[in-house]
Amino acid sequence: MSRNTTKIVKIGDKVIGGGNPIMIQSMTNTKTEDVEATVAQINRLAAAGCDIIRVAVPTKEAAYAIKEIKKQINIPLVADIHFDYRLAILAMENGADKIRINPGNIGSDERVKAVVDVAKERNIPIRVGVNSGSLEKHIIEKYNGVTAEGLVESALEKAKLIEDMGYDNLVISIKSSDVLMSVKAHELIADKTDHPLHVGITEAGTLLRGNIKSSIGLGLILNQGIGDTIRVSLTGDPEQEIKTAKLVLKTLGLRQGGIEVVSCPTCGRTQINLIKLANEVEDLVANYDLDIKVAVMGCVVNGPGEAKEADLGVAGGAGVGLLIKKGEVYKKVPEEQLLAELKNELDHWGE
Ligand code: SF4
C-alpha cells in the first residue's frame, strides 16, 4: 500500500510521519499525580508494544509529576491538556515530549500563543485535536450539525491559527465516535494537509464494541494509506488497546514481526479443550518476536491439513495432541502437554 506523504514530527526518540512505521499510542488511566502507579502502567504498556504514551494533566500536581515519571520510563510522553493553558506550559517545562490541546477550549488566541511560544522555544510538537463532541457552534451552524466537513474545517482552522503564530511542528487528530464520519473526515483532510495524522475512533466503547468499531474505522482509514500514529480507545484495560492496535497493523500488513495465531472455530469434531488452548497460545506467543504463523486446530480430521499453511501447529486427537511442522505431524503428546511442547518449539525456533 502506498502511504500519504506527511511531514516528519519527532516525539522524544520516536518519529511519526514521512512514511515511517505507524506508531501505537495509548493513554494511562491511573491518576497522573500518582507517579508510582502511572510509571508501573506505562512500563507494562511499553512492554506490551506501546510506542508513545499519553497522560492526562488536569492539575498542577499532574504536570509536576511528569518530571518524575519521565525518569522512570523509556517511551515518549504526551501531556493531554484541556482548558487551562498554564498546565500545557507547565507540562512542557516538566519534560512532556509532546502536548495535546484543543485550541478551541484553551481560551483566547493569546493563551494559545503563550503555549505555542513555549513549544516553539523547546521544539515540542503539538497535537491539535478536534472532537465531534466539542465542535464549535459556528461550524455546527454552517454545516447544519456535526459533519465530517465541519470536523475537517475546525481542525484546519486550528492548525492554521498555530501556523500563523510561526509554528508548524504539528500533528492533527480528528475524532468522532461515528465510524463512517471519522473515515470520511480522514479522507477529506488527508488531501488538505501534510501534517501527520493521529487516527482513532473516540469513545469506541467496551471491549467487543470498541474493538469492532476501532478495527473497522482504522482499517478503512489506514488501508487508504492515511494515518501516521494510532490509538485504539477502549473502555477497559489500556493493555488491550495495544493488543488490538498491533493486530490491526499486522492484519493490514503495516507491521511485521510477532507471531500470528490462527485457530479453528471448533465444531462437533473438536476433541480437546480448544478454546482454552487457543487463548493460552495467544498469551504465550505475545512473548516472542518471531515472524511466524502458529495454527491451533481442534481435530485430526482437518487439523493437520488446515495447519499446512502455518509454520507450526497443534491439533487435538482423542486425549492426545499432535504437533505439526509445515503440515507434517511429527509428535504425539498428552493433551495437557501441548502448550509446554509448543513453548519448547518456540524457545528453540530457528536453531
Ligand atoms: S479443525 Fe477440526 S475441530 Fe476445528 S473446525 Fe475444523 S473440523 Fe472442526
Short mmCIF file of C-alpha atoms and ligand atoms in Angstrom, two decimals:
data_model
loop_
_atom_site.label_atom_id
_atom_site.label_comp_id
_atom_site.label_asym_id
_atom_site.label_seq_id
_atom_site.Cartn_x
_atom_site.Cartn_y
_atom_site.Cartn_z
CA MET A 1 0.00 0.00 0.00
CA SER A 2 1.36 3.46 -0.75
CA ARG A 3 1.16 5.82 2.17
CA ASN A 4 0.29 9.50 2.11
CA THR A 5 3.31 11.73 2.37
CA THR A 6 3.29 13.75 5.55
CA LYS A 7 5.89 15.80 7.35
CA ILE A 8 8.12 14.14 9.90
CA VAL A 9 7.46 15.01 13.53
CA LYS A 10 9.83 13.93 16.27
CA ILE A 11 8.34 12.94 19.61
CA GLY A 12 11.11 12.19 22.08
CA ASP A 13 13.13 9.44 20.40
CA LYS A 14 10.30 8.38 18.08
CA VAL A 15 9.34 9.78 14.70
CA ILE A 16 5.97 9.85 13.04
CA GLY A 17 5.03 10.92 9.54
CA GLY A 18 7.07 10.82 6.36
CA GLY A 19 6.12 7.21 5.70
CA ASN A 20 7.76 5.96 8.89
CA PRO A 21 6.19 2.93 10.61
CA ILE A 22 2.88 3.73 12.26
CA MET A 23 3.37 4.29 15.96
CA ILE A 24 1.00 2.82 18.52
CA GLN A 25 -0.21 5.07 21.31
CA SER A 26 -2.27 4.55 24.39
CA MET A 27 -3.31 6.59 27.38
CA THR A 28 -2.90 5.77 31.04
CA ASN A 29 -5.97 5.53 33.25
CA THR A 30 -4.13 5.98 36.52
CA LYS A 31 -4.10 9.32 38.31
CA THR A 32 -1.10 11.04 36.76
CA GLU A 33 -0.34 12.57 40.16
CA ASP A 34 0.26 9.01 41.41
CA VAL A 35 3.75 8.61 39.98
CA GLU A 36 4.26 5.03 41.12
CA ALA A 37 1.01 3.68 39.64
CA THR A 38 1.44 5.69 36.43
CA VAL A 39 5.02 4.54 35.89
CA ALA A 40 4.02 0.92 36.52
CA GLN A 41 1.23 1.15 33.98
CA ILE A 42 3.39 2.90 31.37
CA ASN A 43 6.12 0.30 31.69
CA ARG A 44 3.56 -2.51 31.33
CA LEU A 45 2.14 -0.84 28.24
CA ALA A 46 5.61 -0.29 26.78
CA ALA A 47 6.41 -3.98 27.30
CA ALA A 48 3.16 -4.86 25.50
CA GLY A 49 4.19 -2.75 22.49
CA CYS A 50 3.09 0.81 23.21
CA ASP A 51 5.37 3.26 21.37
CA ILE A 52 4.14 6.57 22.79
CA ILE A 53 2.12 7.17 25.96
CA ARG A 54 -0.30 9.96 26.80
CA VAL A 55 -1.23 11.04 30.28
CA ALA A 56 -3.99 13.34 31.43
CA VAL A 57 -2.83 16.58 33.01
CA PRO A 58 -5.83 18.02 34.83
CA THR A 59 -3.89 19.59 37.72
CA LYS A 60 -0.59 21.31 38.51
CA GLU A 61 0.43 18.25 40.53
CA ALA A 62 -0.05 16.10 37.43
CA ALA A 63 2.14 18.47 35.40
CA TYR A 64 4.87 18.35 38.06
CA ALA A 65 4.58 14.54 38.22
CA ILE A 66 5.69 14.33 34.58
CA LYS A 67 9.26 15.11 35.62
CA GLU A 68 9.42 12.11 37.95
CA ILE A 69 7.51 9.82 35.60
CA LYS A 70 9.87 10.62 32.74
CA LYS A 71 12.86 9.47 34.76
CA GLN A 72 11.37 6.02 35.13
CA ILE A 73 10.02 5.27 31.64
CA ASN A 74 11.60 4.65 28.25
CA ILE A 75 8.94 5.84 25.82
CA PRO A 76 7.96 9.39 24.88
CA LEU A 77 5.23 11.00 26.95
CA VAL A 78 2.42 13.20 25.66
CA ALA A 79 0.60 15.54 28.04
CA ASP A 80 -3.12 15.84 27.44
CA ILE A 81 -4.46 19.26 28.34
CA HIS A 82 -7.93 20.69 28.36
CA PHE A 83 -8.99 24.23 29.22
CA ASP A 84 -6.02 25.51 31.19
CA TYR A 85 -3.19 26.83 29.01
CA ARG A 86 -0.93 27.17 32.05
CA LEU A 87 -0.98 23.40 32.53
CA ALA A 88 0.23 22.96 28.95
CA ILE A 89 3.15 25.25 29.66
CA LEU A 90 3.89 23.55 32.97
CA ALA A 91 3.75 20.11 31.32
CA MET A 92 6.34 21.19 28.75
CA GLU A 93 8.55 22.71 31.43
CA ASN A 94 8.41 19.37 33.23
CA GLY A 95 9.56 17.35 30.24
CA ALA A 96 6.50 16.41 28.16
CA ASP A 97 7.69 15.26 24.73
CA LYS A 98 4.50 16.45 23.06
CA ILE A 99 1.31 18.12 24.15
CA ARG A 100 -2.22 17.51 23.04
CA ILE A 101 -4.52 20.50 23.14
CA ASN A 102 -7.75 21.59 21.58
CA PRO A 103 -7.08 25.27 20.90
CA GLY A 104 -10.85 25.71 20.88
CA ASN A 105 -11.11 25.06 24.60
CA ILE A 106 -7.87 26.74 25.70
CA GLY A 107 -9.49 30.17 25.61
CA SER A 108 -8.26 33.23 23.76
CA ASP A 109 -5.73 33.30 20.93
CA GLU A 110 -3.31 34.98 23.35
CA ARG A 111 -3.44 31.92 25.56
CA VAL A 112 -2.87 29.62 22.62
CA LYS A 113 0.07 31.82 21.64
CA ALA A 114 1.56 31.57 25.12
CA VAL A 115 1.51 27.77 24.74
CA VAL A 116 2.85 27.90 21.19
CA ASP A 117 5.72 30.19 22.22
CA VAL A 118 6.95 27.69 24.82
CA ALA A 119 6.50 24.77 22.40
CA LYS A 120 8.48 26.67 19.77
CA GLU A 121 11.26 27.54 22.17
CA ARG A 122 11.62 23.89 23.17
CA ASN A 123 10.69 22.41 19.78
CA ILE A 124 7.93 20.33 21.32
CA PRO A 125 5.27 19.09 18.88
CA ILE A 126 1.66 19.96 19.45
CA ARG A 127 -1.20 17.64 18.61
CA VAL A 128 -4.16 19.70 17.60
CA GLY A 129 -7.15 17.61 18.46
CA VAL A 130 -10.71 18.18 17.45
CA ASN A 131 -13.54 16.04 18.65
CA SER A 132 -17.06 15.64 17.32
CA GLY A 133 -18.33 16.33 20.84
CA SER A 134 -16.71 19.74 21.08
CA LEU A 135 -17.11 21.18 17.61
CA GLU A 136 -17.55 24.97 17.59
CA LYS A 137 -21.01 26.45 17.28
CA HIS A 138 -20.27 28.44 14.13
CA ILE A 139 -19.14 25.29 12.35
CA ILE A 140 -22.12 23.25 13.52
CA GLU A 141 -24.41 26.02 12.22
CA LYS A 142 -22.56 26.29 8.94
CA TYR A 143 -22.79 22.56 8.23
CA ASN A 144 -26.16 22.03 9.85
CA GLY A 145 -24.89 19.69 12.52
CA VAL A 146 -21.74 17.76 13.27
CA THR A 147 -20.31 16.57 9.96
CA ALA A 148 -17.05 15.25 8.56
CA GLU A 149 -16.63 18.51 6.61
CA GLY A 150 -17.12 20.51 9.80
CA LEU A 151 -14.56 18.44 11.71
CA VAL A 152 -12.02 18.97 8.94
CA GLU A 153 -12.67 22.70 8.78
CA SER A 154 -12.30 23.00 12.54
CA ALA A 155 -9.03 21.05 12.59
CA LEU A 156 -7.54 23.02 9.71
CA GLU A 157 -8.63 26.34 11.25
CA LYS A 158 -6.81 25.46 14.44
CA ALA A 159 -3.71 24.24 12.69
CA LYS A 160 -3.65 27.48 10.70
CA LEU A 161 -4.02 29.54 13.87
CA ILE A 162 -0.83 27.94 15.18
CA GLU A 163 0.96 28.08 11.83
CA ASP A 164 0.20 31.80 11.68
CA MET A 165 1.97 32.09 15.02
CA GLY A 166 5.07 30.77 13.26
CA TYR A 167 4.96 27.14 14.38
CA ASP A 168 4.27 24.09 12.27
CA ASN A 169 5.57 21.22 14.38
CA LEU A 170 2.05 19.82 14.47
CA VAL A 171 0.10 16.60 14.42
CA ILE A 172 -3.62 16.68 13.71
CA SER A 173 -6.32 14.45 15.09
CA ILE A 174 -9.97 14.35 14.26
CA LYS A 175 -12.04 12.14 16.43
CA SER A 176 -15.60 11.01 16.22
CA SER A 177 -17.38 8.06 17.75
CA ASP A 178 -19.24 7.76 14.44
CA VAL A 179 -17.03 5.42 12.45
CA LEU A 180 -18.14 6.38 8.97
CA MET A 181 -17.99 10.10 9.76
CA SER A 182 -14.48 9.55 11.02
CA VAL A 183 -13.46 7.71 7.86
CA LYS A 184 -14.88 10.46 5.65
CA ALA A 185 -13.19 13.18 7.70
CA HIS A 186 -9.81 11.47 7.33
CA GLU A 187 -10.29 11.04 3.60
CA LEU A 188 -11.09 14.73 3.30
CA ILE A 189 -8.29 16.05 5.48
CA ALA A 190 -5.60 13.80 4.01
CA ASP A 191 -5.83 15.78 0.77
CA LYS A 192 -5.70 19.12 2.53
CA THR A 193 -2.78 18.90 4.91
CA ASP A 194 0.67 17.38 5.15
CA HIS A 195 0.75 17.38 8.94
CA PRO A 196 0.92 13.81 10.26
CA LEU A 197 -2.43 12.40 11.34
CA HIS A 198 -3.16 10.74 14.65
CA VAL A 199 -6.00 8.34 13.93
CA GLY A 200 -8.51 6.82 16.30
CA ILE A 201 -12.17 6.26 16.90
CA THR A 202 -13.08 8.06 20.08
CA GLU A 203 -15.39 6.74 22.78
CA ALA A 204 -15.47 3.50 20.81
CA GLY A 205 -16.91 1.57 23.73
CA THR A 206 -16.33 -1.55 25.75
CA LEU A 207 -14.15 -4.43 24.60
CA LEU A 208 -16.27 -6.06 21.89
CA ARG A 209 -17.95 -2.94 20.51
CA GLY A 210 -14.82 -0.86 20.82
CA ASN A 211 -12.64 -3.43 19.11
CA ILE A 212 -15.07 -3.78 16.22
CA LYS A 213 -15.58 -0.03 15.77
CA SER A 214 -11.87 0.70 16.05
CA SER A 215 -10.85 -2.12 13.73
CA ILE A 216 -13.32 -1.14 11.04
CA GLY A 217 -12.58 2.57 11.35
CA LEU A 218 -8.82 2.22 11.50
CA GLY A 219 -8.87 -0.45 8.80
CA LEU A 220 -10.78 1.70 6.35
CA ILE A 221 -8.58 4.73 7.03
CA LEU A 222 -5.17 3.05 7.21
CA ASN A 223 -5.83 0.90 4.16
CA GLN A 224 -6.01 4.08 2.09
CA GLY A 225 -2.51 4.99 3.21
CA ILE A 226 -3.83 7.60 5.63
CA GLY A 227 -2.53 7.85 9.20
CA ASP A 228 0.83 8.09 10.95
CA THR A 229 0.06 7.09 14.50
CA ILE A 230 -2.94 5.34 16.01
CA ARG A 231 -4.76 4.90 19.24
CA VAL A 232 -7.40 2.28 19.81
CA SER A 233 -9.64 3.64 22.51
CA LEU A 234 -11.46 1.12 24.67
CA THR A 235 -13.38 1.30 27.90
CA GLY A 236 -11.10 -1.19 29.58
CA ASP A 237 -7.51 -2.04 30.30
CA PRO A 238 -5.21 0.03 28.06
CA GLU A 239 -3.09 -3.10 27.53
CA GLN A 240 -5.96 -4.43 25.44
CA GLU A 241 -5.73 -1.29 23.30
CA ILE A 242 -2.15 -2.16 22.44
CA LYS A 243 -3.03 -5.75 21.55
CA THR A 244 -5.79 -4.56 19.25
CA ALA A 245 -3.65 -1.86 17.66
CA LYS A 246 -0.87 -4.37 16.92
CA LEU A 247 -3.32 -6.81 15.38
CA VAL A 248 -4.90 -4.09 13.24
CA LEU A 249 -1.50 -3.03 11.89
CA LYS A 250 -0.36 -6.61 11.35
CA THR A 251 -3.60 -7.58 9.60
CA LEU A 252 -3.17 -4.65 7.22
CA GLY A 253 0.45 -5.57 6.55
CA LEU A 254 1.62 -2.35 8.16
CA ARG A 255 3.72 -4.01 10.83
CA GLN A 256 5.98 -7.03 10.64
CA GLY A 257 7.04 -9.30 13.42
CA GLY A 258 5.13 -11.06 16.11
CA ILE A 259 3.55 -14.48 15.87
CA GLU A 260 0.24 -14.75 14.09
CA VAL A 261 -2.11 -17.30 15.62
CA VAL A 262 -4.82 -18.90 13.54
CA SER A 263 -7.29 -21.13 15.30
CA CYS A 264 -10.28 -23.10 14.12
CA PRO A 265 -13.77 -22.10 15.23
CA THR A 266 -14.32 -25.55 16.83
CA CYS A 267 -17.14 -27.87 15.80
CA GLY A 268 -18.66 -31.22 16.67
CA ARG A 269 -15.37 -32.93 15.79
CA THR A 270 -13.32 -30.97 18.33
CA GLN A 271 -11.57 -33.41 20.62
CA ILE A 272 -9.72 -31.17 23.05
CA ASN A 273 -10.46 -28.05 25.06
CA LEU A 274 -9.51 -25.89 22.12
CA ILE A 275 -10.95 -22.58 23.24
CA LYS A 276 -8.84 -22.70 26.40
CA LEU A 277 -5.77 -23.84 24.45
CA ALA A 278 -6.13 -21.14 21.77
CA ASN A 279 -6.32 -18.44 24.44
CA GLU A 280 -3.29 -19.87 26.22
CA VAL A 281 -1.39 -19.94 22.93
CA GLU A 282 -2.33 -16.28 22.26
CA ASP A 283 -0.91 -15.32 25.68
CA LEU A 284 2.21 -17.45 25.14
CA VAL A 285 3.12 -16.05 21.73
CA ALA A 286 2.91 -12.44 22.93
CA ASN A 287 6.34 -13.08 24.50
CA TYR A 288 8.07 -13.97 21.20
CA ASP A 289 9.14 -11.68 18.41
CA LEU A 290 9.19 -14.42 15.76
CA ASP A 291 7.61 -13.65 12.40
CA ILE A 292 5.79 -16.98 12.03
CA LYS A 293 2.29 -18.41 11.93
CA VAL A 294 1.01 -20.86 14.53
CA ALA A 295 -2.16 -22.88 13.93
CA VAL A 296 -4.31 -24.22 16.73
CA MET A 297 -6.75 -26.84 15.42
CA GLY A 298 -9.38 -28.92 17.16
CA CYS A 299 -9.18 -32.28 15.44
CA VAL A 300 -7.08 -34.66 13.41
CA VAL A 301 -9.55 -34.82 10.53
CA ASN A 302 -8.90 -31.36 9.19
CA GLY A 303 -6.37 -30.06 11.68
CA PRO A 304 -3.11 -31.12 10.02
CA GLY A 305 -4.40 -30.12 6.61
CA GLU A 306 -5.58 -26.75 7.78
CA ALA A 307 -2.31 -26.22 9.64
CA LYS A 308 -0.32 -26.74 6.44
CA GLU A 309 -0.08 -23.04 5.79
CA ALA A 310 1.33 -22.45 9.24
CA ASP A 311 4.93 -22.83 10.36
CA LEU A 312 3.88 -24.64 13.47
CA GLY A 313 0.63 -26.19 14.55
CA VAL A 314 -1.11 -28.15 17.23
CA ALA A 315 -4.17 -30.31 16.69
CA GLY A 316 -6.31 -32.29 19.06
CA GLY A 317 -6.88 -36.03 18.99
CA ALA A 318 -8.77 -38.25 21.45
CA GLY A 319 -6.95 -37.33 24.64
CA VAL A 320 -3.77 -36.60 22.72
CA GLY A 321 -2.34 -33.62 20.95
CA LEU A 322 -0.40 -33.55 17.73
CA LEU A 323 2.45 -31.23 16.90
CA ILE A 324 2.68 -30.24 13.28
CA LYS A 325 5.50 -28.57 11.39
CA LYS A 326 4.90 -27.37 7.85
CA GLY A 327 1.86 -29.61 7.58
CA GLU A 328 3.61 -32.76 8.85
CA VAL A 329 2.65 -34.37 12.15
CA TYR A 330 5.92 -35.02 13.93
CA LYS A 331 4.98 -35.67 17.55
CA LYS A 332 2.09 -37.00 19.63
CA VAL A 333 1.83 -35.87 23.27
CA PRO A 334 -0.81 -35.97 26.01
CA GLU A 335 -3.23 -33.04 25.60
CA GLU A 336 -2.07 -31.35 28.77
CA GLN A 337 1.50 -31.20 27.45
CA LEU A 338 0.66 -29.46 24.19
CA LEU A 339 1.28 -25.95 25.45
CA ALA A 340 4.63 -26.83 27.04
CA GLU A 341 5.70 -28.59 23.82
CA LEU A 342 4.74 -25.59 21.78
CA LYS A 343 6.67 -23.32 24.12
CA ASN A 344 9.70 -25.55 23.79
CA GLU A 345 9.48 -25.32 19.99
CA LEU A 346 9.23 -21.55 20.09
CA ASP A 347 12.14 -21.29 22.52
CA HIS A 348 14.34 -23.16 20.05
CA TRP A 349 12.86 -21.85 16.82
CA GLY A 350 15.43 -21.39 14.10
CA GLU A 351 18.25 -23.16 15.96
S1 SF4 B 1 -10.17 -28.22 12.61
FE1 SF4 B 1 -11.47 -29.97 13.14
S2 SF4 B 1 -12.42 -29.31 15.07
FE2 SF4 B 1 -11.65 -27.46 14.13
S3 SF4 B 1 -13.40 -26.68 12.98
FE3 SF4 B 1 -12.14 -27.89 11.56
S4 SF4 B 1 -13.10 -29.92 11.62
FE4 SF4 B 1 -13.84 -28.81 13.42
#
